[in-house]
Coordinates of C-alpha atoms in Angstrom, one line a residue:
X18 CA 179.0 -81.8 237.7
X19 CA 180.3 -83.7 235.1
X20 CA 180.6 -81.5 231.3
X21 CA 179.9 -83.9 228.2
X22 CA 180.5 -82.2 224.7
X23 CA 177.2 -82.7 222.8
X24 CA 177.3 -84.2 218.9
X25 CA 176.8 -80.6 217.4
X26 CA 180.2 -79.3 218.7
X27 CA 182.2 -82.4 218.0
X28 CA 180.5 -82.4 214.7
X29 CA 181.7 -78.9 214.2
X30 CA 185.3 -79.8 215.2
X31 CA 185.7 -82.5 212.7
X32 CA 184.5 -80.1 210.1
X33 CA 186.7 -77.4 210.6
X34 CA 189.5 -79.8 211.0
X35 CA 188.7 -81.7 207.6
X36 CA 188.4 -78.2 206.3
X37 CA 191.7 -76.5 207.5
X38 CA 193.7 -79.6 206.0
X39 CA 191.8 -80.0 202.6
X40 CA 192.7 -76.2 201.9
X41 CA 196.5 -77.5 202.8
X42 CA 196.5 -79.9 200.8
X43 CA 194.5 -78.1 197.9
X44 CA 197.2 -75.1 197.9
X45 CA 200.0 -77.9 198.1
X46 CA 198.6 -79.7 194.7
X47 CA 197.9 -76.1 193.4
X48 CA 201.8 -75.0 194.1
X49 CA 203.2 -78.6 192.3
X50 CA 201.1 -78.5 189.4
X51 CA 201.5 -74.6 188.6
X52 CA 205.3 -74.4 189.8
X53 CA 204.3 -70.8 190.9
X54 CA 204.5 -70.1 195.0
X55 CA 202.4 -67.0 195.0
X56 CA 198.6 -67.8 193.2
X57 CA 196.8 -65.3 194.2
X58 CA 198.1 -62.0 196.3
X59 CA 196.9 -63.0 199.8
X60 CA 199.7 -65.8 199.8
X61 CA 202.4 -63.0 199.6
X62 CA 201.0 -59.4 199.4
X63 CA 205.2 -57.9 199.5
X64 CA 206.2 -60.7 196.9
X65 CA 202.9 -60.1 194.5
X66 CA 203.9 -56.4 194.6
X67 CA 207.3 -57.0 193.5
X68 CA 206.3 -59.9 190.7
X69 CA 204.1 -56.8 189.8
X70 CA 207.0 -55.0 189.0
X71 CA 209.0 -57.1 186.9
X72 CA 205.9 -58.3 184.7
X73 CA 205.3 -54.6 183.9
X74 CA 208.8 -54.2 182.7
X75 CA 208.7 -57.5 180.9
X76 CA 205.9 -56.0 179.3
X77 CA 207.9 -52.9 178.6
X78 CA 210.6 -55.1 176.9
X79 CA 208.0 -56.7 174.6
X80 CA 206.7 -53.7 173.8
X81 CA 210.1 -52.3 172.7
X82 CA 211.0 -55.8 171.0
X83 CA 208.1 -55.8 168.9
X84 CA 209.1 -52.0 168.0
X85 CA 212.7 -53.6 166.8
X86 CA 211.2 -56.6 165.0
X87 CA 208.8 -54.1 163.3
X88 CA 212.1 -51.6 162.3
X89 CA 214.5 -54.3 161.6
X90 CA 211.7 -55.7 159.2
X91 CA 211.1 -52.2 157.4
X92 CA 214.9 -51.8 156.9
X93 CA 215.6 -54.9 155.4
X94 CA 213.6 -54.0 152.8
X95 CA 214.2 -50.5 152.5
X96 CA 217.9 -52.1 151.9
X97 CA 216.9 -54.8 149.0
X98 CA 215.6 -52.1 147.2
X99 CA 218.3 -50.1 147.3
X100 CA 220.8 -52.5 146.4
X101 CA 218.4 -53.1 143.2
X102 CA 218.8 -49.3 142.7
X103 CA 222.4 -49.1 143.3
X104 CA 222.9 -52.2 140.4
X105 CA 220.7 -50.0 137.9
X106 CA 222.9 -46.5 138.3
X107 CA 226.2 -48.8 137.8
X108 CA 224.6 -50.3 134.4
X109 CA 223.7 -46.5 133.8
X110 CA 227.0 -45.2 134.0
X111 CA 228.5 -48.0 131.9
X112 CA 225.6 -46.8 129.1
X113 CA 226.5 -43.3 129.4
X114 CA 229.7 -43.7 129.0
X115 CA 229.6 -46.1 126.2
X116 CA 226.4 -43.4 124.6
X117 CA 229.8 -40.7 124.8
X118 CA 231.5 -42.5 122.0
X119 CA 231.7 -39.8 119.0
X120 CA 231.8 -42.4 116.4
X121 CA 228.0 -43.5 117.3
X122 CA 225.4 -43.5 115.0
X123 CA 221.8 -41.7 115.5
X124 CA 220.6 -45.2 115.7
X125 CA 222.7 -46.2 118.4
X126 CA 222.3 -43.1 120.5
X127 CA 218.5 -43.6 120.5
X128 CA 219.0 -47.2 121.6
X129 CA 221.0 -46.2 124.1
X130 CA 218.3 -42.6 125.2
X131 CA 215.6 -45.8 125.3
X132 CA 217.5 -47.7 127.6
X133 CA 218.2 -45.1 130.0
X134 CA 215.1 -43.6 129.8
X135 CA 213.5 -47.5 131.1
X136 CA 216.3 -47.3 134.0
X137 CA 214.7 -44.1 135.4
X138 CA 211.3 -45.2 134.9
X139 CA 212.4 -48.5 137.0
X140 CA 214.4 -46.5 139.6
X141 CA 211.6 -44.2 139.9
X142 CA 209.6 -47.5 140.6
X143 CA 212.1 -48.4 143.4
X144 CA 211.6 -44.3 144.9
X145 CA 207.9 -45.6 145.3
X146 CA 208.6 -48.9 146.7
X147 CA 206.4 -49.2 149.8
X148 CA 206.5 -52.1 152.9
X149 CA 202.6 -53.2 153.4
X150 CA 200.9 -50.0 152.9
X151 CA 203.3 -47.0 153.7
X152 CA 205.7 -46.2 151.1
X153 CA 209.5 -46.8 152.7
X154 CA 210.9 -43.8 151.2
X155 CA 208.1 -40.7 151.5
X156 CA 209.7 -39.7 155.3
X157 CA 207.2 -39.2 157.6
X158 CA 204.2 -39.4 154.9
X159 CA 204.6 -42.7 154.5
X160 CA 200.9 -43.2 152.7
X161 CA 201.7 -40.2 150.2
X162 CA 203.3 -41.5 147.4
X163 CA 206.7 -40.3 147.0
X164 CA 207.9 -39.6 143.1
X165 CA 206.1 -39.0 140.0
X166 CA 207.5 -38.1 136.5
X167 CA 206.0 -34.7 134.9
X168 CA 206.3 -32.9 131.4
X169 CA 208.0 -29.6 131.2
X170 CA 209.4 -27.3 128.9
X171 CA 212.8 -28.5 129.5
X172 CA 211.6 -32.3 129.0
X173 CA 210.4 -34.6 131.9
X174 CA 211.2 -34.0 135.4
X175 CA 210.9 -35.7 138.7
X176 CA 208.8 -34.7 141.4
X177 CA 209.0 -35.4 145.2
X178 CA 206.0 -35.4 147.0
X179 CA 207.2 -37.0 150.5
X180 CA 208.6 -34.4 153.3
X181 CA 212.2 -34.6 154.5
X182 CA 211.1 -36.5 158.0
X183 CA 212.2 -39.7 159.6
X184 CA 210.1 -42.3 160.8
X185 CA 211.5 -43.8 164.6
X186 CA 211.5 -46.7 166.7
X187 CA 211.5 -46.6 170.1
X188 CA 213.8 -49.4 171.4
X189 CA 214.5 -48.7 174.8
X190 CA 213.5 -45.6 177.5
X191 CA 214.6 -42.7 175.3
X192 CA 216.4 -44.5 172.9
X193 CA 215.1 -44.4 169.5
X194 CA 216.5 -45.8 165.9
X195 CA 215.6 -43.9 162.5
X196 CA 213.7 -46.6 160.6
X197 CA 213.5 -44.5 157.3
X198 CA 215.3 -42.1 155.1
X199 CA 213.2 -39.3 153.0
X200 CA 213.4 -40.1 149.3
X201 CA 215.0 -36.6 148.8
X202 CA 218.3 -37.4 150.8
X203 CA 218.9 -40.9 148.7
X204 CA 217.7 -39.8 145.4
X205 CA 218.6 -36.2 145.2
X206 CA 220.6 -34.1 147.5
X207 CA 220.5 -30.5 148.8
X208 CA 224.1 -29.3 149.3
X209 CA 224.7 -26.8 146.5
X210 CA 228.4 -26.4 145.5
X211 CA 228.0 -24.5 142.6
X212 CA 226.7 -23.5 139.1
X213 CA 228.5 -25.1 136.2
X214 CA 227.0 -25.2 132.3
X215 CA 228.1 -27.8 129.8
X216 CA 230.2 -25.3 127.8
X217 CA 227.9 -25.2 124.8
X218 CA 227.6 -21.6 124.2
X219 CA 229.8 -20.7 125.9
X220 CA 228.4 -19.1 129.1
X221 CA 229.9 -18.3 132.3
X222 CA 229.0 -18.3 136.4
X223 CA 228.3 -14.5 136.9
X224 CA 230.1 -13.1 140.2
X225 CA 226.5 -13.3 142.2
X226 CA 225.1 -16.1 143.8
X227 CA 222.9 -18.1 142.0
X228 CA 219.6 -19.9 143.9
X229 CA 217.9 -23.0 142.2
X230 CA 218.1 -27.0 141.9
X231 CA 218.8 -29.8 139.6
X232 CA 219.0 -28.3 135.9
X233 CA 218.0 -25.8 134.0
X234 CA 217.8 -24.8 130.4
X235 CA 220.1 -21.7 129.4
X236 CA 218.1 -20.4 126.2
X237 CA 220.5 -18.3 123.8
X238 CA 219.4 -17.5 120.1
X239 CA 220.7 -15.0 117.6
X240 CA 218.2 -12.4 116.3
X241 CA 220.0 -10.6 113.9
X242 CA 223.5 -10.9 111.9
X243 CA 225.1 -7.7 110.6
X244 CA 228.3 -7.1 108.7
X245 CA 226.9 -8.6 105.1
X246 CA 226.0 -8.5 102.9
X247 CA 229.7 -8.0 101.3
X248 CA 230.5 -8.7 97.4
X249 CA 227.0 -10.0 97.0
X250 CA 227.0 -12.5 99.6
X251 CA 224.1 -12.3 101.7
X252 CA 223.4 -14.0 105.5
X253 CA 219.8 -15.8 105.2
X254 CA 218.1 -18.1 107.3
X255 CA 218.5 -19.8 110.5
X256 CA 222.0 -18.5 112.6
X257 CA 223.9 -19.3 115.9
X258 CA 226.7 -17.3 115.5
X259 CA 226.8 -14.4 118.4
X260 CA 228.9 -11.6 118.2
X261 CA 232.3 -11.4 115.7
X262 CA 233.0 -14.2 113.5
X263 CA 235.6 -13.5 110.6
X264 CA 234.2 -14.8 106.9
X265 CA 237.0 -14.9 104.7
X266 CA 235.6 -15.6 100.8
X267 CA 238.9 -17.1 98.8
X268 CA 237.8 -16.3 95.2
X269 CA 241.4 -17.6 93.6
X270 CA 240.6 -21.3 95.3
X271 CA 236.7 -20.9 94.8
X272 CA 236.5 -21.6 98.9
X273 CA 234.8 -19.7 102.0
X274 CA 235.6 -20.1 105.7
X275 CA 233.9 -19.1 109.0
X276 CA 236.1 -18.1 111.7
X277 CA 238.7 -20.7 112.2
X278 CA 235.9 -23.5 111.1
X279 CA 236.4 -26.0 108.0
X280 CA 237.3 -24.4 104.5
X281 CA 234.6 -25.0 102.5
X282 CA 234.2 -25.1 98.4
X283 CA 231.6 -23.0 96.9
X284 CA 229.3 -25.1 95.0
X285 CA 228.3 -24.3 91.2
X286 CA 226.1 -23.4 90.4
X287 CA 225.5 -20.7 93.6
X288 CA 223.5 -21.5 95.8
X289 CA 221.1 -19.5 97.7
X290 CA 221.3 -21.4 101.0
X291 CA 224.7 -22.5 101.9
X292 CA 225.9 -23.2 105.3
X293 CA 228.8 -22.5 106.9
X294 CA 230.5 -23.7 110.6
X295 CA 233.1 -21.9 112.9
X296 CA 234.9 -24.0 115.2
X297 CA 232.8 -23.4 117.9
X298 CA 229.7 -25.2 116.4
X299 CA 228.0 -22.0 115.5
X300 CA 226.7 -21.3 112.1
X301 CA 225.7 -18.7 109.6
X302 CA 223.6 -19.8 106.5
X303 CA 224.4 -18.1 103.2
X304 CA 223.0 -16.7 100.2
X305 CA 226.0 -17.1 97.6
X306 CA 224.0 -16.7 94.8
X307 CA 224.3 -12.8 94.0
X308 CA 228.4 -13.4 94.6
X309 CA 230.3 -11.0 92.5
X310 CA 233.1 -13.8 92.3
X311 CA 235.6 -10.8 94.3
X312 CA 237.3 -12.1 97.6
X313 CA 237.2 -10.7 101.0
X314 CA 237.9 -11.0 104.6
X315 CA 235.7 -9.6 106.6
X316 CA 232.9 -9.7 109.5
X317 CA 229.9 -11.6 110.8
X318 CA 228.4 -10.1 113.4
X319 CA 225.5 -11.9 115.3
X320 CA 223.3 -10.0 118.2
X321 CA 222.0 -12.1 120.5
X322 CA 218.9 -12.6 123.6
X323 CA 219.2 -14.7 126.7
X324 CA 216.1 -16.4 128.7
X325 CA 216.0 -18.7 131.6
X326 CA 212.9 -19.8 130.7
X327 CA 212.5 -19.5 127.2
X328 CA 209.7 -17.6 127.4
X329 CA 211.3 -14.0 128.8
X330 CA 214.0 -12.9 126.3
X331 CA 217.0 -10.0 127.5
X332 CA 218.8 -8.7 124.4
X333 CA 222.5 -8.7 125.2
X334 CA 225.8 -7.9 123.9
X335 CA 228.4 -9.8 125.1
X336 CA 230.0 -7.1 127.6
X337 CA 227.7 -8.4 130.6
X338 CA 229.6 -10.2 133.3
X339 CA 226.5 -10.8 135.4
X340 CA 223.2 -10.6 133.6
X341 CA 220.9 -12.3 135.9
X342 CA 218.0 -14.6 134.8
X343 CA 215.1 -15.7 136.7
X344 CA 212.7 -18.5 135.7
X345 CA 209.3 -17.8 137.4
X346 CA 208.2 -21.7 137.6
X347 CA 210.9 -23.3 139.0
X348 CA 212.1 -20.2 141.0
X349 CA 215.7 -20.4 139.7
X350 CA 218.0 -17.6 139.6
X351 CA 221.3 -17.4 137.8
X352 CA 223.9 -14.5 136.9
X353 CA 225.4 -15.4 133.6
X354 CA 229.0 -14.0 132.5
X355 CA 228.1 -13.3 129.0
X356 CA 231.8 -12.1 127.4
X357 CA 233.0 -15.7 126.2
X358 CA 229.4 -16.4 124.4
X359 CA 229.5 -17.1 121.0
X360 CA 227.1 -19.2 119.7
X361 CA 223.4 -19.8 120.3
X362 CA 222.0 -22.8 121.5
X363 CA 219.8 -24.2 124.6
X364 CA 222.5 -25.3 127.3
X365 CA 222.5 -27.3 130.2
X366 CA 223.4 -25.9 133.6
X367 CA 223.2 -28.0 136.5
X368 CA 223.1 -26.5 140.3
X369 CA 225.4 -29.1 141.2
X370 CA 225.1 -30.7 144.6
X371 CA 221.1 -30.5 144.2
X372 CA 220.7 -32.9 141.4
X373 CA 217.9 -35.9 141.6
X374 CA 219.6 -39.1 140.3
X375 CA 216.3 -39.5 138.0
X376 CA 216.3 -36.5 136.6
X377 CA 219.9 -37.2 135.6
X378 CA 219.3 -40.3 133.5
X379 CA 216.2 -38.2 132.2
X380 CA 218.1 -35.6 130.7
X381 CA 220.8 -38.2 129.6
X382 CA 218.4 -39.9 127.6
X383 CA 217.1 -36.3 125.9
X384 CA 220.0 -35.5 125.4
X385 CA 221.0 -38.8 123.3
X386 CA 217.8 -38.2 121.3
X387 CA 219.9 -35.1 120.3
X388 CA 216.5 -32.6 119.9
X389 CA 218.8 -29.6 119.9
X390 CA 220.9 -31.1 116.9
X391 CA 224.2 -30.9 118.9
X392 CA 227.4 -31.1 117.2
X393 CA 229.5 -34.3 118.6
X394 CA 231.8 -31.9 120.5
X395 CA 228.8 -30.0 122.6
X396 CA 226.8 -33.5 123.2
X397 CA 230.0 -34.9 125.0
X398 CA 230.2 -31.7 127.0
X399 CA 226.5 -31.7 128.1
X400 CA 226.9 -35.7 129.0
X401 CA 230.2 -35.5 130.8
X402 CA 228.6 -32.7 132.6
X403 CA 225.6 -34.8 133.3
X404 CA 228.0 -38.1 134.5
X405 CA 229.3 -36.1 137.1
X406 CA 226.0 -35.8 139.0
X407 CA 225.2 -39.3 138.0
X408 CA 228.6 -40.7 140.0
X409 CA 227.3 -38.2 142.4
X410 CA 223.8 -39.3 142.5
X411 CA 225.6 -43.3 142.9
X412 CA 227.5 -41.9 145.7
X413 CA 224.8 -40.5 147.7
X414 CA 222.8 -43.9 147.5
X415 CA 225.7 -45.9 148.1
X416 CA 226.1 -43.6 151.3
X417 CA 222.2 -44.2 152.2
X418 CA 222.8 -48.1 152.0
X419 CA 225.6 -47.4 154.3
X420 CA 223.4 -45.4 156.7
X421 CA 220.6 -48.3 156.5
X422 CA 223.5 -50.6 157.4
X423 CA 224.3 -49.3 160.1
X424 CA 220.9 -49.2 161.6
X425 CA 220.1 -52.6 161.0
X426 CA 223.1 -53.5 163.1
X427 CA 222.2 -50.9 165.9
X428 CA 218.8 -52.7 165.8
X429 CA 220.4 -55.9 165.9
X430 CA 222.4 -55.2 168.8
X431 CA 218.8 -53.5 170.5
X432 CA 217.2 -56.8 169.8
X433 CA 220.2 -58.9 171.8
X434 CA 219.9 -56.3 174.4
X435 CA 216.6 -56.7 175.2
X436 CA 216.6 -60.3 174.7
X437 CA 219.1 -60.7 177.3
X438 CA 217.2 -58.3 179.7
X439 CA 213.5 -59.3 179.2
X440 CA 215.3 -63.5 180.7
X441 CA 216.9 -61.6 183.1
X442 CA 214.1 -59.8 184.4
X443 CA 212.2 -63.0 184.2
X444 CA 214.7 -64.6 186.4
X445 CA 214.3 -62.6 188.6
X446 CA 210.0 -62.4 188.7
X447 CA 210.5 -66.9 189.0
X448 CA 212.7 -66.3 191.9
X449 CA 209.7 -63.8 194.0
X450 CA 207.2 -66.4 192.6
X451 CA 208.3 -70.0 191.9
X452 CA 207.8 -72.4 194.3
X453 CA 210.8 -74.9 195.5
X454 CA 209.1 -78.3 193.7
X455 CA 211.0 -80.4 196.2
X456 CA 209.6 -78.4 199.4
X457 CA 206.2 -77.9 197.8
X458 CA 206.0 -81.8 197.3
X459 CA 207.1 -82.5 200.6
X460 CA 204.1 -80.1 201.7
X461 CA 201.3 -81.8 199.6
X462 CA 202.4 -85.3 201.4
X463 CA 202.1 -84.0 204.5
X464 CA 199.0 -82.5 204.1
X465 CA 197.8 -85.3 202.3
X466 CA 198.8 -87.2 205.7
X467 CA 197.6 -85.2 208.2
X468 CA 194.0 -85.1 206.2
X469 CA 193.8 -88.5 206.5
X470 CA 194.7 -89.0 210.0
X471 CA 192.0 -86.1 210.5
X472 CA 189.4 -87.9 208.8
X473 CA 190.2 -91.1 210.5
X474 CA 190.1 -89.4 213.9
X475 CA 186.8 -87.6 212.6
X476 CA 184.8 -90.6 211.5
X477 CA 185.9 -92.2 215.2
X478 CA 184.5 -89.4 217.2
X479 CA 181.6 -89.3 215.0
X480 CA 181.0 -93.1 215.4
X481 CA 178.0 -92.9 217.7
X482 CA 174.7 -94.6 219.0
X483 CA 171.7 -94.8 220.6
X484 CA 173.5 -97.1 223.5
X485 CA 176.0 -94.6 224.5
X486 CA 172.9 -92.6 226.1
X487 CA 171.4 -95.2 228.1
X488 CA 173.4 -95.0 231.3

């Protein structure tokens, strides 16, 4: 019995023929026009998981790049405006030193209070600098505005509102960058090394520790002066001196002295207020107009209070070695050594090591406006006492600049790190799934060949009539 293969199944043949090779040659064009071997994860389930791999640690890279792009960015500018800062403290200290000359008038040392007063305002303006909307130097509360200027007692104060945190970048597994530094730490500092005062009244470091920051106001004022009237000489008004201060009256050479201060004539006709100076800067005020015209030596004696705060007053008399004074607002405590005090006064004391740059140029510029009438002598103390903590204050932000430098190069170095790793691990995913162009090509011809010689062969057997039944 002779088998013949009907139309249906040769039909079906050439179909699945035509088929097979079109998918050939449909994955060859697919592999020369994408360059990629592996399309879709049937063509290579071991070499898709391991593309997998790499693209999710490319991924990884990018993520970390972008964190270093966004860090590098942020310090950049945290570092401009320091610079700016750093210029402004170096014209400060040339001012402040210049403002020390004694030979200045009033007129000159308010020009020079004004000018220092508009360099803390602007470097105040550079503590609040902020990078889109988070301020750069508020650590971690980087949408809480970091300084603002206040009125105290004492004259105007910073404020810090930021907290003492660091923001980070993550620029690698584990690895992380500081991005930021806390206006406190570039501004101000909080490594006490001491208590010193400006020497105006002459007050001392008791023998206890003392607990505060920045400055403070020491608040000294005579109450009482004892010890006249003598030979009709009275003491009247407004007095610094504290404790003994000789008064010698000279009636041969018509003069009057106080302590070892300028000899003074005695006016005619007496006068009922006349003021006299010791060498110290304190003073005594004088009725002379009930002077007998006798001569004498003898003593002055002021009694004196102490406050902190200017509001609580401690009577004192000179034999305290540590008096301690508390002032209730800013929490400061202080032992005073009260034996070498003698004259009142308000004078600066400064918890050096804990001084905010601002405040510094602040007080500078009050003190320059001279509200407490200093005598040349006291001014220069309170100012050198306040340059000090101003080259301190440049220090410390010259430090921070340093610190920022450092980072940026860190980052840099993160940034060519991760450059080089994020080609090398792309490399490496081309070599799983990147097709070899020459063999691919090679393929798509000789599918492209074998579908024609298929659909040559298939329109042959399908070439078929009527005639080649009729036998």
């Amino acid at each position: 019995m002779t088998l013949r293969p009907t139309q249906a199944s040769t039909f079906s043949l050439v179909q699945s023929g035509l088929r097979l090779n079109m998918a050939r040659l449909v994955r060859a064009q697919e592999q020369v026009a994408t360059g990629k071997r592996i399309l879709r994860p049937s063509d290579d389930a071991a070499g898709t998981s391991i593309s997998q791999s790499f693209l999710r640690q490319i991924a990884q890279v990018d993520s970390w790049l972008e964190s270093v792009s966004g860090a590098s960015t942020r310090l950049s500018a945290a570092s401009s405006r320091l610079q700016d800062a750093s210029g402004i403290l170096t014209e400060a200290r040339s001012i402040a030193t210049a403002s020390m000359n004694g030979t200045l008038s009033s007129a000159d040392r308010l020009g020079y209070a004004s000018q220092l007063e508009q360099m803390a305002v602007n470097l105040m303006e550079i503590g609040n600098s902020s990078f889109g909307e988070r301020y750069l130097f508020s650590g971690t509360s980087t949408t809480t505005k970091p300084f603002d200027i206040v009125d105290t007692p004492d004259g105007k104060r910073v404020v810090y509102h930021g907290d003492e945190g660091r923001s980070t970048a993550l620029v690698g597994r584990d690895v992380e960058i500081d991005t930021s530094l806390p206006g406190s730490e570039i501004f101000a500092s909080s490594d006490p090394t001491g208590t010193e005062y400006a020497g105006l009244t002459g007050a001392k470091s008791g023998t206890s520790a003392d607990m505060g920051s920045g400055y403070e106001t020491l608040h000294v004022r005579t109450v009482a002066v004892t010890g006249l009237p003598q030979e009709g000489v009275m003491a009247t008004g407004d007095a610094t001196i504290i404790g003994d201060h000789a008064l010698t009256v000279d009636a041969a050479a018509g003069t009057i002295q106080l302590g070892s201060g300028p000899t003074l004539s005695i006016p005619t006709p007496l006068p009922t207020e006349f003021e006299v100076r010791d060498a110290d800067g304190s003073t005594l005020t004088l009725d002379l107009s009930g002077w007998t015209g006798v001569g004498f030596a003898g003593t002055a004696t002021g009694a004196g209070e102490i406050s902190l705060d200017g509001t609580s007053w401690t009577a004192f008399n000179g034999t305290e070695t540590n008096l301690q004074l508390v002032d209730d607002a800013s929490g400061a405590v202080v032992h005073v050594d009260l034996t070498c005090v003698t004259r009142a006064g308000e004078e600066t004391l400064v918890f050096e090591g804990t001084t905010n740059v601002i405040d510094t140029l602040l007080g500078m510029a009050h003190d320059l406006r001279n509200d407490q009438d200093l005598d040349p002598a006291a001014l220069l103390d309170t100012m050198s006492l306040r340059l000090d903590e101003l080259t301190a204050g440049q220090d410390r932000l010259l430090v921070a600049l340093g610190d920022l430098g450092s980072r940026q190069s860190r980052l840099d170095r993160a940034d060519q790190r991760l450059g080089d790793l994020r080609i090398q691990l792309q490399g490496l995913e081309s070599e799983v799934t990147d097709a070899d162009l020459s063999e691919v090509v090679l393929d798509m011809s000789r599918a492209e060949q074998t579908l024609q010689v298929a659909q040559a062969t298939g329109s042959r057997l399908l070439q078929q009539s009527l005639l080649n039944y009729l036998r």
